[in-house]
Short mmCIF file of C-alpha atoms and ligand atoms in Angstrom, two decimals:
data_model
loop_
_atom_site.label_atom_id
_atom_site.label_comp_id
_atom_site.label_asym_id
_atom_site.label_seq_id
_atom_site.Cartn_x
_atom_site.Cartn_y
_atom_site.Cartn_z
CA UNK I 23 7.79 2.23 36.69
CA UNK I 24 8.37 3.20 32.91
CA UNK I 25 6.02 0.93 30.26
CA UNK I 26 7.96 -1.08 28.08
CA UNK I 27 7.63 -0.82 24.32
CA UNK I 28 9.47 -2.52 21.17
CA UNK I 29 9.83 -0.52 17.95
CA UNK I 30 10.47 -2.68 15.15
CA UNK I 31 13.31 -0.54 13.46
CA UNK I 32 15.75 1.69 14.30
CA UNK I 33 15.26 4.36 11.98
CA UNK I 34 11.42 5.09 12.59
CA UNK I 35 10.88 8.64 12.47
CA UNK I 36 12.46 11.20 14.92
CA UNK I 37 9.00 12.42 16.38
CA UNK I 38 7.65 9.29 17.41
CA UNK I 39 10.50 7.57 18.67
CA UNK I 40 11.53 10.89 21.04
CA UNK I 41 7.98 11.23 22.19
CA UNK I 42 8.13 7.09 23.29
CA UNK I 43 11.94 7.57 24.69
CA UNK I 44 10.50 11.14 27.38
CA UNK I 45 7.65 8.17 28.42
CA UNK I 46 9.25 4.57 28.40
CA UNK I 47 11.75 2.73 27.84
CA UNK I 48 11.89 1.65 24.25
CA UNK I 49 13.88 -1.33 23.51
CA UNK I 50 15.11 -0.81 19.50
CA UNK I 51 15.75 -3.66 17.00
CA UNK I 52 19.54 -2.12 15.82
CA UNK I 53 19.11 -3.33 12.04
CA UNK I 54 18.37 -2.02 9.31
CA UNK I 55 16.55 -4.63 7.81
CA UNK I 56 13.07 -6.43 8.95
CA UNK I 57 13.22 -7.73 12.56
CA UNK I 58 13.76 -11.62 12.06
CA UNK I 59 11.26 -13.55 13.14
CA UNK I 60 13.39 -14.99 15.70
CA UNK I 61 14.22 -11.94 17.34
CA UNK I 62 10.77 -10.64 17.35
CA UNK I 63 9.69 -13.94 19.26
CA UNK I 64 12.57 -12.88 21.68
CA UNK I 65 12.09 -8.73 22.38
CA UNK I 66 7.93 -9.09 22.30
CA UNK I 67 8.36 -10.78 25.94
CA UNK I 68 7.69 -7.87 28.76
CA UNK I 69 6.68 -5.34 26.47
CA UNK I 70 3.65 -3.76 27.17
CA UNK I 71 3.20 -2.29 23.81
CA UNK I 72 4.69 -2.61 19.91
CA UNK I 73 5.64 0.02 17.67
CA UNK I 74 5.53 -1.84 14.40
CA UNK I 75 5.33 -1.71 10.76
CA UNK I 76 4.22 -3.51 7.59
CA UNK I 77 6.60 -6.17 7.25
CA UNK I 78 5.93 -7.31 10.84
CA UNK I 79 4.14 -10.34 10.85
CA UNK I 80 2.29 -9.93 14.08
CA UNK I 81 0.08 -13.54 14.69
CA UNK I 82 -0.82 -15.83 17.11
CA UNK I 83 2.96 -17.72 17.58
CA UNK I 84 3.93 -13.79 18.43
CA UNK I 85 1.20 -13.01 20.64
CA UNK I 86 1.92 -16.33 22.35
CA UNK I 87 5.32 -15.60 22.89
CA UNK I 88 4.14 -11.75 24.09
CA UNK I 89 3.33 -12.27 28.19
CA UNK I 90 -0.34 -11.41 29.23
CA UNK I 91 0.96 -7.74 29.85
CA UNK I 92 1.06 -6.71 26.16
CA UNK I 93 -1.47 -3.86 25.79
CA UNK I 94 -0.99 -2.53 22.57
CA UNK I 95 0.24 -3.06 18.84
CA UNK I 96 0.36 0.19 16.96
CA UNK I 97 1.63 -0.44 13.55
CA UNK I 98 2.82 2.85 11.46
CA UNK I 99 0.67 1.86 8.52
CA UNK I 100 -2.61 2.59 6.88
CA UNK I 101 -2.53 -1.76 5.52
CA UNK I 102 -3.22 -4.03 8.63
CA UNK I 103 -3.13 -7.48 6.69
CA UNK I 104 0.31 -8.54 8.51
CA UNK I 105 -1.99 -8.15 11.72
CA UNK I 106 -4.24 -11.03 12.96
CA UNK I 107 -6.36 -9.07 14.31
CA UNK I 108 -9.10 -11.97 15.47
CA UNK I 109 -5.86 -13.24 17.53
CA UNK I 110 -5.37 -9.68 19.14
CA UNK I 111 -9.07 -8.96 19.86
CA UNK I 112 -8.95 -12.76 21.34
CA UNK I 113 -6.69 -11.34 23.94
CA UNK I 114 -8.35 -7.34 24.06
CA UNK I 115 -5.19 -6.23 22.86
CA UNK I 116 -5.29 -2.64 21.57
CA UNK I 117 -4.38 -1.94 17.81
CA UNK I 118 -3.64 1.40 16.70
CA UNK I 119 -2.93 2.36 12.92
CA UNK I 120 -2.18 5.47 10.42
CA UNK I 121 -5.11 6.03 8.12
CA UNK I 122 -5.82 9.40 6.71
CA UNK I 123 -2.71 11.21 7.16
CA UNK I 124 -1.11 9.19 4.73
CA UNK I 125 -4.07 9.37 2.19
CA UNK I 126 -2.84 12.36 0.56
CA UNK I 127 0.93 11.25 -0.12
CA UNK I 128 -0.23 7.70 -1.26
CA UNK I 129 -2.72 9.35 -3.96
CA UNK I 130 -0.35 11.10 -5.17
CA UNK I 131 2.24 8.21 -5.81
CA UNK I 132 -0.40 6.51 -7.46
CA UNK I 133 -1.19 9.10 -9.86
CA UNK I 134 2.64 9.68 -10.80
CA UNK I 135 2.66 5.88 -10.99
CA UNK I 136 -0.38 6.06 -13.84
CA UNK I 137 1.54 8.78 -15.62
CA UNK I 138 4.71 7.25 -15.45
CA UNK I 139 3.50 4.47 -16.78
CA UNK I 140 1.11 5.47 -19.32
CA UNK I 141 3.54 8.18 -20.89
CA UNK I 142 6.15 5.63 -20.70
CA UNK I 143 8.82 8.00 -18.11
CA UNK I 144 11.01 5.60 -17.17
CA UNK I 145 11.33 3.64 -20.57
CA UNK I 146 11.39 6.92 -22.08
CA UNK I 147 14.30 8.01 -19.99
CA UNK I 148 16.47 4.99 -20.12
CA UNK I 149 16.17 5.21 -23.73
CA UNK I 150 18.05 8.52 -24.14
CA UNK I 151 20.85 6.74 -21.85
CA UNK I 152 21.01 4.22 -24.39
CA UNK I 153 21.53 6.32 -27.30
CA UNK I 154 17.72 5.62 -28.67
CA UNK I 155 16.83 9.13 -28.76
CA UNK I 156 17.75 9.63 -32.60
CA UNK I 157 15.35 12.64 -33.18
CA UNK I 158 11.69 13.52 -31.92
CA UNK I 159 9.75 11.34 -33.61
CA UNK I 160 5.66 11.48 -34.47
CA UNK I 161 4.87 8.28 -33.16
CA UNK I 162 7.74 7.25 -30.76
CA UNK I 163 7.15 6.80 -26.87
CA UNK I 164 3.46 7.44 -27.24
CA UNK I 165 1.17 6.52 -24.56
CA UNK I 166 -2.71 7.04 -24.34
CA UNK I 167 -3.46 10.44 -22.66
CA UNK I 168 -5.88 10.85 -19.71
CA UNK I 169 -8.64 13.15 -21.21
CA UNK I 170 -11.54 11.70 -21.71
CA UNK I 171 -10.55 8.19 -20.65
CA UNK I 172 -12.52 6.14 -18.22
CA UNK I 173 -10.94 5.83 -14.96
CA UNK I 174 -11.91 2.49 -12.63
CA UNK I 175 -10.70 2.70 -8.97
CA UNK I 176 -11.08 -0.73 -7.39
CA UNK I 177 -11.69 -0.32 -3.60
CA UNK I 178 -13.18 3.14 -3.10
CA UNK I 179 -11.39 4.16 0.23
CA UNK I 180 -9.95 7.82 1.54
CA UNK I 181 -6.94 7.02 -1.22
CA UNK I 182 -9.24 6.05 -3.83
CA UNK I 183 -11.22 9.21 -3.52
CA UNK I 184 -8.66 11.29 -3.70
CA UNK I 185 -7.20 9.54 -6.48
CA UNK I 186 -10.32 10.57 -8.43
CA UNK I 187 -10.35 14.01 -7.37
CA UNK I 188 -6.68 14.78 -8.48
CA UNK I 189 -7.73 12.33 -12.10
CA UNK I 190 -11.04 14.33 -12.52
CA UNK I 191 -8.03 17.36 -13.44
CA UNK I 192 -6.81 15.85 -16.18
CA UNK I 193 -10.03 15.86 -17.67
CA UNK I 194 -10.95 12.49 -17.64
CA UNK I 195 -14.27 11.83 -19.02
CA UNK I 196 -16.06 8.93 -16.50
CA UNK I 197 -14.81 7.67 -12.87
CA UNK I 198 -16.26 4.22 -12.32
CA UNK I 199 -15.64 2.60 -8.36
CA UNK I 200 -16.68 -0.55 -6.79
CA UNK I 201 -17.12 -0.35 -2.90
CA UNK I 202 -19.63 -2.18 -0.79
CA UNK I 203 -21.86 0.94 -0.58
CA UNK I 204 -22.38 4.01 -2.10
CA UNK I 205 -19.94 6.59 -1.39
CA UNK I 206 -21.33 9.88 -0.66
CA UNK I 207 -17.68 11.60 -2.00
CA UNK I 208 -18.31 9.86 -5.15
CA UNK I 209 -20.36 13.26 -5.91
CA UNK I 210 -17.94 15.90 -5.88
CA UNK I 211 -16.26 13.72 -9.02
CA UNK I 212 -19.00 12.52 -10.70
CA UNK I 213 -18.01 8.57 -9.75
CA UNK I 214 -20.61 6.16 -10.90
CA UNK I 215 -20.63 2.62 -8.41
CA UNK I 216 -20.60 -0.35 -10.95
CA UNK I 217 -19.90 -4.36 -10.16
CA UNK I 218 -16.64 -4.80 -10.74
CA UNK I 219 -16.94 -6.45 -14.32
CA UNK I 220 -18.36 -3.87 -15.71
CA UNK I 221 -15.33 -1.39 -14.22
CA UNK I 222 -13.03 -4.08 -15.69
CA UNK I 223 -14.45 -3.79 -19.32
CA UNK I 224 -15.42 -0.34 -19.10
CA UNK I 225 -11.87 1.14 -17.95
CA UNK I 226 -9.01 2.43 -19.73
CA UNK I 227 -6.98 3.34 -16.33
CA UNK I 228 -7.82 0.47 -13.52
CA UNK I 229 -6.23 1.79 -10.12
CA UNK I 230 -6.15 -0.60 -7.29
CA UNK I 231 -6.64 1.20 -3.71
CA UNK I 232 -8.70 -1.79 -2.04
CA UNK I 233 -7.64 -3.33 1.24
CA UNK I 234 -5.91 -6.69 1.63
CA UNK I 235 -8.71 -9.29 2.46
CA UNK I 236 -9.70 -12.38 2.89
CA UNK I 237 -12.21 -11.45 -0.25
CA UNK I 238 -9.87 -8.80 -2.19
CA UNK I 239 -6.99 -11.85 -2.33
CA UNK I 240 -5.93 -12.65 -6.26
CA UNK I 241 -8.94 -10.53 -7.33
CA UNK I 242 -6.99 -9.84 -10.60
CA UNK I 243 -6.11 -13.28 -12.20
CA UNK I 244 -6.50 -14.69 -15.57
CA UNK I 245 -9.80 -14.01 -15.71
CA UNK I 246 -9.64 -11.05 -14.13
CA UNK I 247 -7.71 -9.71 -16.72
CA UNK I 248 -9.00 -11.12 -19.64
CA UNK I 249 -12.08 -8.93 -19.27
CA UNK I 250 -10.06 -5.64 -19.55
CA UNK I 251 -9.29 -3.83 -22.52
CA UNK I 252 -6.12 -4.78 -24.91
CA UNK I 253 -5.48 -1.24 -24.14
CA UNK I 254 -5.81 -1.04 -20.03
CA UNK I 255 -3.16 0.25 -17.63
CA UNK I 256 -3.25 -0.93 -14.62
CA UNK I 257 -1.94 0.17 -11.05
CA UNK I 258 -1.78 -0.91 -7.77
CA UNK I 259 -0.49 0.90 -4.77
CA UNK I 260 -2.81 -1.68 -2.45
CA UNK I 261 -0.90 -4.99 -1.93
CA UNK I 262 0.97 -7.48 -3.92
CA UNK I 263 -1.52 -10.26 -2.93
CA UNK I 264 -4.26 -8.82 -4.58
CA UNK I 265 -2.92 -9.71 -8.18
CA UNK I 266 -1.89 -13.36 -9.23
CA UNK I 267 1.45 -12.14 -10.17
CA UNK I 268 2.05 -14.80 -13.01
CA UNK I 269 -1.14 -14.39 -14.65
CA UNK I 270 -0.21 -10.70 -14.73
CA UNK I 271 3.08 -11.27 -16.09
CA UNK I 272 1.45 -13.27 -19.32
CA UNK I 273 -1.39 -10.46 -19.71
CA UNK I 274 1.64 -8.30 -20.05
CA UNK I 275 3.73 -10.34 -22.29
CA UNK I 276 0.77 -11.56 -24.56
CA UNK I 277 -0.85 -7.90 -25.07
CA UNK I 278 -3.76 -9.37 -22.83
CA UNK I 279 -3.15 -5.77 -21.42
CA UNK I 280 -1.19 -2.45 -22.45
CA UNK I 281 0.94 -1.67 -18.90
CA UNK I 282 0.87 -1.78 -15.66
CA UNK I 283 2.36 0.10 -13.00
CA UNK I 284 2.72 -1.52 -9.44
CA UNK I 285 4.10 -0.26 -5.97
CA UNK I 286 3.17 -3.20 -4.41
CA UNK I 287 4.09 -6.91 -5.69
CA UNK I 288 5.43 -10.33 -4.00
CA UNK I 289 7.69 -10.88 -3.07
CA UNK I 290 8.98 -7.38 -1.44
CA UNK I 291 11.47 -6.56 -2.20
CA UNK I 292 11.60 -7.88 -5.66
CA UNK I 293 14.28 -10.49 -6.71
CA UNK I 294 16.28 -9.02 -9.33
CA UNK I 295 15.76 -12.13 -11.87
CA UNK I 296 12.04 -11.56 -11.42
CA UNK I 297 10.04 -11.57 -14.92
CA UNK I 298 8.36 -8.18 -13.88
CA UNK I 299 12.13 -6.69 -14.05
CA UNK I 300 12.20 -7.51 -17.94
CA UNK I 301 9.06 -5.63 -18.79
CA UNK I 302 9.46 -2.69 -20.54
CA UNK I 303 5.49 -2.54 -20.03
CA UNK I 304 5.58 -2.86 -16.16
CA UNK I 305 6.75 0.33 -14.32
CA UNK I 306 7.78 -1.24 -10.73
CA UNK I 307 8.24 1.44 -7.61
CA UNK I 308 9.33 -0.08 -4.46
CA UNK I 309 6.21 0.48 -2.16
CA UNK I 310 7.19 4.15 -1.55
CA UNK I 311 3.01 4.79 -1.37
CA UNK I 312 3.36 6.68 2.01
CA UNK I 313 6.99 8.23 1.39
CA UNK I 314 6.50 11.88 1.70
CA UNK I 315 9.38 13.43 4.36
CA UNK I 316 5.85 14.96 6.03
CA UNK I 317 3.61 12.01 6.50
CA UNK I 318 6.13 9.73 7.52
CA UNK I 319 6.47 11.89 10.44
CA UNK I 320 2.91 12.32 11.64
CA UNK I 321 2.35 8.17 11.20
CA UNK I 322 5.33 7.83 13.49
CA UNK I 323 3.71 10.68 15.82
CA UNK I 324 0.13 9.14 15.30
CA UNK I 325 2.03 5.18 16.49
CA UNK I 326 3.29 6.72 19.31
CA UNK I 327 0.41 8.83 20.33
CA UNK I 328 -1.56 5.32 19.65
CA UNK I 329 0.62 3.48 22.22
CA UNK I 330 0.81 5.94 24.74
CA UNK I 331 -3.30 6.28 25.07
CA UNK I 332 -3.07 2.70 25.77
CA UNK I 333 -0.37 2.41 28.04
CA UNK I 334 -1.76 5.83 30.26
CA UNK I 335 -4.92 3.78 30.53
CA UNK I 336 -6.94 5.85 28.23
CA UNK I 337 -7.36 4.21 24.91
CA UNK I 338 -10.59 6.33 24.39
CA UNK I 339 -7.72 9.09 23.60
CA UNK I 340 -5.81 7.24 20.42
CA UNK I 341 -5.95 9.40 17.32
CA UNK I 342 -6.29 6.12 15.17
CA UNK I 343 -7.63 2.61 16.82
CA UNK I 344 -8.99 0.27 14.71
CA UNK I 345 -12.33 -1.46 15.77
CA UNK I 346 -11.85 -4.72 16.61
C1 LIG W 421 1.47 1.16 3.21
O1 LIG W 421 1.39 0.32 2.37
C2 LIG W 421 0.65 1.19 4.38
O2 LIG W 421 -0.14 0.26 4.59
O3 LIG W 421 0.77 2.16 5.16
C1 LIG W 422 -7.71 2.60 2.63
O1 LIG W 422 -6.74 2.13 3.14
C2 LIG W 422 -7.88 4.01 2.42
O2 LIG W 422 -7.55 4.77 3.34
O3 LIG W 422 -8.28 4.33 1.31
#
């Protein structure tokens, strides 16, 4: 009697998906796209366990519609904010997730993000395809440099600290954080823990690598970014719904702030009229945080590995649960 298991998307991954397929029998949504909502109310009933990723909504409506045998949600993501998880511990459902492996790909995104933005790549680039490039020029394209800047990362997690450890290369002169405690890695690059005002006026370079919360929701807002420099760049590769996009849009219109660079935003994907799309100022990536050929194939590993520890009876044996 195989388990049953729904994967949220055809294309997940080979190793993941063949290691689910030897075990049970995996039932596919065939599109591309998102599952609809619809559909995911349909193929959640008599599954024992879900293979799913960010744009899942997974709440109470979907647990509801899940039957009673439903053991496990694994979602192939570091960001669990499209989980409810008081609804799943409700029920002592099992959740599994894909921190750390991904860390490394995701700080790197973010710092070609900062650079691309800050040295102005894309703008830059377009501009030779429009016939701008007239001759090197002493002051054209210019950017502010990263040596001897201050650096604030907002949220210091495992892709915060590495952020800060690839920055601390460039030279950069200070690394402020804010984090609920005291992070011991902080050392190795010098990072100095500061309430998050301070970090605001204080940084040249604000990176965003905080969780989706409850608490972390619109953090950046009007005022938010009226206590930055005229001069800040800022980045997130965390989630849309930690800026007020609007009152980001004016900061970058108005000169509240210099740039910002954002692989995250709402809605994704972005509609093509969107203000954000107009911004020479606004370097926008679409959420490709976690896209290295590599990682994408361990998180799909890691999901199924999560699901199967569950579904064997040994969820003492998932490489990544989340505590409920
Ligand atoms: C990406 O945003 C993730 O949460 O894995
Ligand atoms: C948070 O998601 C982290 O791993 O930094």
């Amino acid at each position: 009697n195989r388990p049953k298991v729904l994967i949220t998307r055809p294309d997940v991954p080979a190793g993941g998906l063949n290691l689910l397929k030897e075990q049970c029998d995996v039932i596919l949504w065939e599109k591309p796209e998102p599952i609809s909502r619809s559909a995911l109310l349909s193929k959640i009933q008599n599954v024992d366990g879900v293979y799913c990723l960010l744009t899942d909504k997974i709440d109470e409506e979907v647990l509801n519609a899940a039957g009673p045998q439903l053991k496990v949600v694994a979602s192939m993501s570091v960001g669990v904010d499209h989980l409810d998880l008081q609804a799943l511990k409700k029920r002592n459902i099992k959740v599994g997730y894909t921190p750390g492996i991904l860390t490394d790909a995701t700080a790197e995104l973010a710092v070609a993000l900062l650079l691309s933005t800050s040295r102005r790549l894309i703008e830059a680039n377009r501009a030779i395809y429009k016939g701008e490039w007239k001759a090197w020029s002493p002051t054209w394209m210019c950017g502010p440099g990263l040596s001897g800047s201050t650096v604030g990362i907002v949220g210091l997690g495992r892709i915060g600290t590495q952020v800060a450890k690839c920055l601390k290369g460039f030279n950069t002169a200070k690394i402020l954080y804010t984090s609920r405690s005291i992070k011991q890695a902080a050392i190795q690059f010098g990072g100095e823990k500061v309430e998050l005002e301070t970090l605001l006026e204080r940084s040249d370079f604000i990176i965003v690598t905080t969780a989706l919360t409850p608490d972390t929701r619109q953090m950046f807002n009007k005022n938010t970014f009226q206590k930055m420099k005229k001069s800040a760049i800022f980045i997130n590769v965390s989630r849309g719904d930690v800026v007020d996009q609007p009152a980001l849009i004016e900061a970058l219109k108005n000169g509240i702030i210099r740039a910002a660079g954002l692989d995250v935003m709402t809605p994704e994907p972005i509609p093509l009229d969107n203000e954000l799309l107009k911004l020479d100022n606004c370097v926008i990536l679409p959420h490709i945080g976690s896209a290295a050929i590599e990682t994408r194939e361990e998180m799909s590993i890691i999901t199924a590995k999560n699901i199967m520890a569950v579904l064997k009876g040994v969820p003492a044996e998932m490489p990544s649960p989340l505590q409920l």
